[in-house]
């Protein structure tokens, strides 16, 4: 009788031991790769409401009098209007991911730094905390740790974290000269002895296309070509892509160009996502995390941002991947700050991002809870 009893107990224990690894495997994150995309100075208003009629109809903010921009971007229906501007975002990401920052629904996302412009915004996003000493776009090398560096130092990620940036200052923000990561800024080429044809072409094109924004910034199309060609050739695990034409067109008061760039970026994100989902290294294990660094003013102040421009601390973000529930446009009344992105991005990969002596923003639970 005792033998039968102990035999049953042993069978149960062995069964539990057999199940344990399976249970653990199920609880692990499916995400093994992350693409973080920054769109400089893109307002939440256009993302969630599409083109703004008063700006679209104002000759001051549009390069010509053509009605084509109305055909391309305008509809009296809000859903149709925002879909015209960002078709991939609203036809795909909204169904398979999460979009945060529609203030009309009480879903608020904000900059936490007190400056509300580009370098401090990037520093906040990438470090996960605010350093008020980082107070200028001309700020020198940022001494603070960032989440990309943290991930690059983790086992299995060494040399697999890369950045392709539109702006030289992004290199300073990431302290390029002191990092072992690849941080590609204007007008650097992809390096290597065995470059693919697409990498060679991307290198060449950035030098042939006019530098319309000056020596410090290259066009989004160049950044996209470089990043995409490198991703498919080298398969990094974490890629940070830093876009900036939106902010330049905003400051120049060119609303139609601002909208065109957003429309093009939406298409670039779509093509990159689809291409990576066709690659066995990335398929079903990659998360996209898309953010701006700050917002913009409203009305006549839409061209500007900064602490003296109301509403330019209002932002948004969207995320899509195997560990993020497909909840679409978030309608929960809540307050999120972009100091929370760094820890959340690390958490998506199953990592706990910490910085000695600093309190980082908390993980955004709805992004990572299954």
Short mmCIF file of C-alpha atoms in Angstrom, two decimals:
data_model
loop_
_atom_site.label_atom_id
_atom_site.label_comp_id
_atom_site.label_asym_id
_atom_site.label_seq_id
_atom_site.Cartn_x
_atom_site.Cartn_y
_atom_site.Cartn_z
CA UNK A 1 0.00 0.00 0.00
CA UNK A 2 2.83 2.37 0.97
CA UNK A 3 4.69 1.54 -2.21
CA UNK A 4 1.66 2.43 -4.33
CA UNK A 5 1.25 5.70 -2.40
CA UNK A 6 4.86 6.76 -2.86
CA UNK A 7 4.77 5.64 -6.48
CA UNK A 8 1.83 7.96 -7.11
CA UNK A 9 3.59 10.84 -5.34
CA UNK A 10 6.71 10.27 -7.42
CA UNK A 11 4.63 10.28 -10.60
CA UNK A 12 3.01 13.59 -9.65
CA UNK A 13 6.38 15.17 -8.81
CA UNK A 14 7.92 13.99 -12.06
CA UNK A 15 4.92 15.35 -13.93
CA UNK A 16 5.33 18.75 -12.27
CA UNK A 17 9.03 18.80 -13.03
CA UNK A 18 8.24 18.03 -16.65
CA UNK A 19 5.76 20.90 -16.81
CA UNK A 20 7.92 23.52 -15.09
CA UNK A 21 10.21 24.35 -18.03
CA UNK A 22 7.18 24.63 -20.29
CA UNK A 23 5.51 27.03 -17.85
CA UNK A 24 8.62 29.15 -17.59
CA UNK A 25 8.98 29.23 -21.38
CA UNK A 26 5.41 30.47 -21.69
CA UNK A 27 6.03 33.30 -19.20
CA UNK A 28 9.12 34.58 -21.01
CA UNK A 29 8.86 37.54 -23.34
CA UNK A 30 8.48 36.64 -26.99
CA UNK A 31 10.19 39.89 -27.99
CA UNK A 32 13.86 39.34 -28.79
CA UNK A 33 14.35 42.46 -30.93
CA UNK A 34 13.21 46.07 -30.65
CA UNK A 35 13.08 48.97 -33.13
CA UNK A 36 12.73 52.38 -31.45
CA UNK A 37 11.70 55.15 -33.85
CA UNK A 38 11.75 58.84 -32.94
CA UNK A 39 9.83 61.42 -35.00
CA UNK A 40 11.07 64.87 -34.01
CA UNK A 41 8.39 67.40 -33.09
CA UNK A 42 5.37 65.58 -34.45
CA UNK A 43 2.18 66.82 -32.76
CA UNK A 44 -0.44 64.54 -31.22
CA UNK A 45 -3.11 66.60 -32.98
CA UNK A 46 -2.17 65.35 -36.47
CA UNK A 47 -1.65 61.78 -35.30
CA UNK A 48 -5.11 61.49 -33.77
CA UNK A 49 -7.08 64.07 -35.77
CA UNK A 50 -5.29 64.24 -39.11
CA UNK A 51 -4.57 67.43 -41.03
CA UNK A 52 -5.81 70.64 -39.39
CA UNK A 53 -8.10 72.54 -41.76
CA UNK A 54 -7.08 76.06 -40.73
CA UNK A 55 -3.41 75.26 -41.28
CA UNK A 56 -4.04 73.33 -44.50
CA UNK A 57 -6.08 76.24 -45.84
CA UNK A 58 -3.58 78.95 -44.85
CA UNK A 59 -1.43 80.13 -47.78
CA UNK A 60 1.24 81.25 -45.33
CA UNK A 61 1.99 77.64 -44.37
CA UNK A 62 1.76 75.94 -47.76
CA UNK A 63 4.24 76.29 -50.65
CA UNK A 64 1.59 76.66 -53.38
CA UNK A 65 -2.13 77.16 -53.91
CA UNK A 66 -2.76 73.67 -55.22
CA UNK A 67 -5.92 71.92 -54.08
CA UNK A 68 -4.12 68.59 -54.34
CA UNK A 69 -3.18 68.77 -50.68
CA UNK A 70 -6.88 68.80 -49.78
CA UNK A 71 -7.54 65.76 -51.95
CA UNK A 72 -4.63 63.96 -50.36
CA UNK A 73 -5.07 64.90 -46.70
CA UNK A 74 -8.53 66.30 -46.04
CA UNK A 75 -11.85 64.70 -45.16
CA UNK A 76 -14.71 65.95 -43.01
CA UNK A 77 -14.67 62.55 -41.33
CA UNK A 78 -12.05 62.36 -38.57
CA UNK A 79 -11.33 58.64 -39.02
CA UNK A 80 -10.87 59.04 -42.75
CA UNK A 81 -8.75 62.15 -42.29
CA UNK A 82 -6.21 60.61 -39.95
CA UNK A 83 -6.16 57.45 -42.05
CA UNK A 84 -5.30 59.52 -45.14
CA UNK A 85 -2.31 60.97 -43.32
CA UNK A 86 -1.06 57.74 -41.73
CA UNK A 87 -2.73 54.73 -43.41
CA UNK A 88 -0.44 52.07 -41.92
CA UNK A 89 -0.80 53.48 -38.44
CA UNK A 90 -4.60 53.47 -38.52
CA UNK A 91 -5.19 50.38 -40.66
CA UNK A 92 -2.60 48.15 -39.00
CA UNK A 93 -0.94 49.46 -35.82
CA UNK A 94 -4.31 50.55 -34.42
CA UNK A 95 -5.53 46.95 -34.87
CA UNK A 96 -2.42 45.12 -33.71
CA UNK A 97 -0.81 47.52 -31.23
CA UNK A 98 -1.47 50.44 -28.89
CA UNK A 99 -1.61 54.22 -29.46
CA UNK A 100 -1.28 56.60 -26.51
CA UNK A 101 -1.76 60.35 -26.25
CA UNK A 102 -5.22 61.29 -27.53
CA UNK A 103 -5.89 64.08 -25.05
CA UNK A 104 -9.46 64.42 -26.29
CA UNK A 105 -10.04 61.04 -24.63
CA UNK A 106 -8.14 61.95 -21.47
CA UNK A 107 -5.17 59.78 -22.39
CA UNK A 108 -2.31 62.18 -21.65
CA UNK A 109 1.36 61.75 -22.52
CA UNK A 110 3.79 64.50 -21.55
CA UNK A 111 7.39 65.61 -21.59
CA UNK A 112 8.71 65.79 -18.03
CA UNK A 113 11.81 67.93 -18.65
CA UNK A 114 11.18 71.69 -18.27
CA UNK A 115 12.55 72.73 -21.68
CA UNK A 116 10.31 71.06 -24.30
CA UNK A 117 12.78 70.84 -27.16
CA UNK A 118 14.94 68.29 -28.93
CA UNK A 119 18.15 67.45 -27.07
CA UNK A 120 16.56 67.40 -23.59
CA UNK A 121 13.65 65.41 -25.02
CA UNK A 122 15.91 62.74 -26.45
CA UNK A 123 17.99 62.65 -23.28
CA UNK A 124 14.87 62.13 -21.17
CA UNK A 125 13.52 59.36 -23.41
CA UNK A 126 16.78 57.45 -23.64
CA UNK A 127 17.95 57.84 -20.04
CA UNK A 128 14.57 57.45 -18.33
CA UNK A 129 15.03 60.46 -16.07
CA UNK A 130 15.41 64.24 -16.27
CA UNK A 131 18.78 65.92 -15.87
CA UNK A 132 18.06 69.66 -15.80
CA UNK A 133 21.70 70.36 -16.66
CA UNK A 134 20.90 69.07 -20.16
CA UNK A 135 19.29 72.35 -21.19
CA UNK A 136 20.41 73.16 -24.72
CA UNK A 137 20.53 71.70 -28.23
CA UNK A 138 24.20 72.68 -28.18
CA UNK A 139 24.83 70.72 -24.98
CA UNK A 140 28.08 68.73 -25.16
CA UNK A 141 28.39 64.98 -24.63
CA UNK A 142 25.69 63.71 -22.32
CA UNK A 143 27.38 62.01 -19.33
CA UNK A 144 24.27 60.05 -18.32
CA UNK A 145 23.67 56.36 -18.89
CA UNK A 146 21.00 55.50 -21.46
CA UNK A 147 18.88 52.42 -22.07
CA UNK A 148 20.62 51.60 -25.36
CA UNK A 149 24.00 51.43 -23.63
CA UNK A 150 22.44 49.37 -20.83
CA UNK A 151 21.01 46.83 -23.28
CA UNK A 152 24.27 46.70 -25.24
CA UNK A 153 26.03 45.65 -22.02
CA UNK A 154 23.70 42.69 -21.44
CA UNK A 155 24.67 39.16 -22.39
CA UNK A 156 23.67 38.36 -25.95
CA UNK A 157 23.25 42.01 -26.95
CA UNK A 158 26.89 43.06 -27.13
CA UNK A 159 27.49 44.80 -30.45
CA UNK A 160 23.87 44.25 -31.45
CA UNK A 161 22.51 47.69 -30.47
CA UNK A 162 22.74 50.37 -33.18
CA UNK A 163 21.63 53.93 -33.89
CA UNK A 164 20.98 55.74 -37.16
CA UNK A 165 20.33 59.43 -36.58
CA UNK A 166 19.28 62.40 -38.66
CA UNK A 167 21.02 64.88 -36.34
CA UNK A 168 24.62 65.22 -35.14
CA UNK A 169 23.42 66.22 -31.67
CA UNK A 170 21.91 62.75 -31.23
CA UNK A 171 25.47 61.46 -31.21
CA UNK A 172 26.32 63.83 -28.35
CA UNK A 173 23.14 62.85 -26.54
CA UNK A 174 24.27 59.21 -26.63
CA UNK A 175 27.89 60.19 -25.85
CA UNK A 176 28.99 58.61 -29.12
CA UNK A 177 32.74 58.89 -28.51
CA UNK A 178 32.53 56.92 -25.26
CA UNK A 179 30.23 54.11 -26.38
CA UNK A 180 31.06 50.76 -27.93
CA UNK A 181 27.76 50.79 -29.86
CA UNK A 182 27.38 51.73 -33.50
CA UNK A 183 26.01 55.29 -33.55
CA UNK A 184 25.77 56.54 -37.13
CA UNK A 185 25.25 60.30 -37.52
CA UNK A 186 25.44 62.72 -40.47
CA UNK A 187 27.41 62.19 -42.74
CA UNK A 188 28.97 58.93 -41.74
CA UNK A 189 28.96 55.83 -43.93
CA UNK A 190 28.21 52.29 -42.87
CA UNK A 191 31.62 50.69 -42.42
CA UNK A 192 32.77 47.19 -43.30
CA UNK A 193 34.74 45.11 -45.78
CA UNK A 194 31.75 43.16 -47.06
CA UNK A 195 28.95 45.68 -47.46
CA UNK A 196 25.86 44.71 -49.42
CA UNK A 197 24.91 46.59 -52.57
CA UNK A 198 22.06 48.29 -50.72
CA UNK A 199 24.43 49.47 -47.98
CA UNK A 200 26.86 50.84 -50.57
CA UNK A 201 24.03 52.67 -52.34
CA UNK A 202 22.68 54.09 -49.05
CA UNK A 203 26.17 55.37 -48.21
CA UNK A 204 26.46 57.08 -51.59
CA UNK A 205 22.99 58.62 -51.66
CA UNK A 206 23.35 60.55 -48.42
CA UNK A 207 26.20 62.50 -50.01
CA UNK A 208 24.41 63.17 -53.32
CA UNK A 209 21.08 64.42 -51.98
CA UNK A 210 21.12 68.19 -51.18
CA UNK A 211 21.76 69.11 -47.55
CA UNK A 212 18.67 71.29 -47.29
CA UNK A 213 18.77 71.46 -43.48
CA UNK A 214 22.46 72.30 -43.16
CA UNK A 215 25.56 70.40 -42.13
CA UNK A 216 24.13 69.01 -38.89
CA UNK A 217 21.11 67.19 -40.27
CA UNK A 218 20.45 64.74 -43.11
CA UNK A 219 17.10 63.89 -44.62
CA UNK A 220 14.82 61.21 -43.19
CA UNK A 221 15.01 59.31 -46.49
CA UNK A 222 18.78 58.98 -46.01
CA UNK A 223 18.40 57.76 -42.43
CA UNK A 224 15.78 55.23 -43.49
CA UNK A 225 17.93 53.86 -46.33
CA UNK A 226 20.98 53.48 -44.10
CA UNK A 227 19.06 51.87 -41.24
CA UNK A 228 17.07 49.51 -43.44
CA UNK A 229 20.08 48.31 -45.41
CA UNK A 230 22.08 47.71 -42.24
CA UNK A 231 19.23 45.90 -40.49
CA UNK A 232 18.82 43.42 -43.31
CA UNK A 233 22.57 42.88 -43.68
CA UNK A 234 23.63 42.62 -40.03
CA UNK A 235 20.46 41.81 -38.05
CA UNK A 236 20.96 43.96 -34.95
CA UNK A 237 18.72 43.15 -31.98
CA UNK A 238 17.97 46.74 -30.99
CA UNK A 239 17.82 49.58 -33.51
CA UNK A 240 17.19 53.22 -32.70
CA UNK A 241 16.14 55.29 -35.75
CA UNK A 242 16.07 59.06 -35.26
CA UNK A 243 14.01 61.08 -37.79
CA UNK A 244 13.86 64.88 -37.92
CA UNK A 245 12.36 66.42 -41.09
CA UNK A 246 9.02 67.00 -39.35
CA UNK A 247 10.56 69.44 -36.91
CA UNK A 248 12.49 71.27 -39.63
CA UNK A 249 9.39 71.72 -41.78
CA UNK A 250 7.45 72.80 -38.72
CA UNK A 251 9.94 75.52 -37.84
CA UNK A 252 9.95 76.64 -41.48
CA UNK A 253 6.16 76.95 -41.39
CA UNK A 254 5.74 74.51 -44.30
CA UNK A 255 2.62 72.63 -43.28
CA UNK A 256 2.15 70.65 -46.49
CA UNK A 257 5.78 69.46 -46.34
CA UNK A 258 5.29 68.58 -42.67
CA UNK A 259 2.29 66.44 -43.59
CA UNK A 260 4.10 64.88 -46.57
CA UNK A 261 6.97 63.83 -44.34
CA UNK A 262 4.62 62.23 -41.82
CA UNK A 263 2.85 60.39 -44.64
CA UNK A 264 6.21 59.16 -45.95
CA UNK A 265 7.42 58.11 -42.50
CA UNK A 266 4.26 56.09 -42.00
CA UNK A 267 5.06 54.29 -45.28
CA UNK A 268 8.69 53.74 -44.21
CA UNK A 269 7.56 52.21 -40.92
CA UNK A 270 5.18 49.96 -42.84
CA UNK A 271 7.85 48.78 -45.27
CA UNK A 272 10.38 48.17 -42.49
CA UNK A 273 7.85 46.26 -40.39
CA UNK A 274 6.74 44.08 -43.30
CA UNK A 275 10.30 43.39 -44.40
CA UNK A 276 11.36 42.37 -40.90
CA UNK A 277 8.30 40.15 -40.51
CA UNK A 278 9.42 38.29 -43.63
CA UNK A 279 12.85 37.67 -42.12
CA UNK A 280 13.12 34.59 -39.89
CA UNK A 281 15.45 36.45 -37.50
CA UNK A 282 12.75 39.06 -36.75
CA UNK A 283 9.44 37.36 -37.56
CA UNK A 284 6.98 37.33 -34.64
CA UNK A 285 9.62 38.36 -32.11
CA UNK A 286 10.11 42.08 -32.82
CA UNK A 287 8.49 45.10 -31.17
CA UNK A 288 8.26 48.59 -32.72
CA UNK A 289 8.15 51.55 -30.31
CA UNK A 290 7.46 54.95 -31.95
CA UNK A 291 7.75 58.29 -30.10
CA UNK A 292 8.28 62.04 -30.60
CA UNK A 293 10.70 64.04 -28.45
CA UNK A 294 8.33 66.96 -27.80
CA UNK A 295 5.14 68.49 -29.13
CA UNK A 296 4.39 71.83 -30.78
CA UNK A 297 2.23 74.86 -30.16
CA UNK A 298 -1.29 75.32 -31.52
CA UNK A 299 -2.74 77.84 -33.95
CA UNK A 300 -0.16 80.36 -35.11
CA UNK A 301 2.33 78.82 -32.67
CA UNK A 302 2.29 75.42 -34.38
CA UNK A 303 5.67 76.26 -35.93
CA UNK A 304 7.41 76.48 -32.58
CA UNK A 305 7.96 74.67 -29.30
CA UNK A 306 9.72 75.21 -26.00
CA UNK A 307 8.78 76.10 -22.44
CA UNK A 308 7.39 79.46 -23.61
CA UNK A 309 5.03 77.80 -26.12
CA UNK A 310 1.93 76.30 -24.48
CA UNK A 311 1.06 72.68 -25.35
CA UNK A 312 4.51 71.80 -26.75
CA UNK A 313 5.02 69.46 -23.79
CA UNK A 314 2.12 67.31 -25.02
CA UNK A 315 3.26 64.14 -26.79
CA UNK A 316 2.21 60.58 -27.69
CA UNK A 317 3.65 57.15 -28.44
CA UNK A 318 2.66 53.90 -30.09
CA UNK A 319 3.88 50.34 -29.70
CA UNK A 320 3.30 47.05 -31.50
CA UNK A 321 4.79 43.63 -30.89
CA UNK A 322 4.17 40.07 -29.65
CA UNK A 323 4.14 41.04 -25.96
CA UNK A 324 1.76 43.99 -26.33
CA UNK A 325 -1.99 43.45 -26.30
CA UNK A 326 -3.76 44.76 -29.43
CA UNK A 327 -5.78 47.44 -27.60
CA UNK A 328 -5.65 50.08 -30.34
CA UNK A 329 -6.31 53.71 -29.50
CA UNK A 330 -6.05 53.93 -25.72
CA UNK A 331 -9.15 55.46 -24.16
CA UNK A 332 -8.16 55.06 -20.51
CA UNK A 333 -7.83 58.34 -18.62
CA UNK A 334 -4.23 58.31 -17.43
CA UNK A 335 -1.02 60.31 -17.29
CA UNK A 336 2.17 58.93 -18.84
CA UNK A 337 5.55 60.67 -19.02
CA UNK A 338 8.30 59.94 -21.50
CA UNK A 339 10.68 59.22 -18.61
CA UNK A 340 8.83 55.87 -18.55
CA UNK A 341 9.92 54.77 -22.02
CA UNK A 342 13.44 53.57 -21.20
CA UNK A 343 12.40 51.15 -18.48
CA UNK A 344 9.44 49.98 -20.56
CA UNK A 345 11.61 49.27 -23.62
CA UNK A 346 14.01 47.25 -21.48
CA UNK A 347 11.09 45.39 -19.88
CA UNK A 348 9.78 44.40 -23.31
CA UNK A 349 13.07 42.50 -23.70
CA UNK A 350 12.73 41.01 -20.21
CA UNK A 351 15.39 43.33 -18.75
CA UNK A 352 15.25 45.52 -15.65
CA UNK A 353 16.78 48.90 -16.48
CA UNK A 354 18.31 50.64 -13.47
CA UNK A 355 20.66 53.60 -13.14
CA UNK A 356 22.77 53.98 -10.02
CA UNK A 357 21.75 57.05 -8.03
CA UNK A 358 18.81 57.87 -10.32
CA UNK A 359 15.11 57.13 -10.17
CA UNK A 360 13.85 56.20 -13.61
CA UNK A 361 10.24 56.36 -14.73
CA UNK A 362 8.11 53.31 -14.00
CA UNK A 363 7.26 50.63 -16.55
CA UNK A 364 4.06 51.34 -18.51
CA UNK A 365 2.24 48.18 -17.46
CA UNK A 366 -0.37 48.17 -20.23
CA UNK A 367 2.42 47.89 -22.80
CA UNK A 368 3.91 44.72 -21.33
CA UNK A 369 1.05 42.97 -19.55
CA UNK A 370 -0.28 40.04 -21.53
#
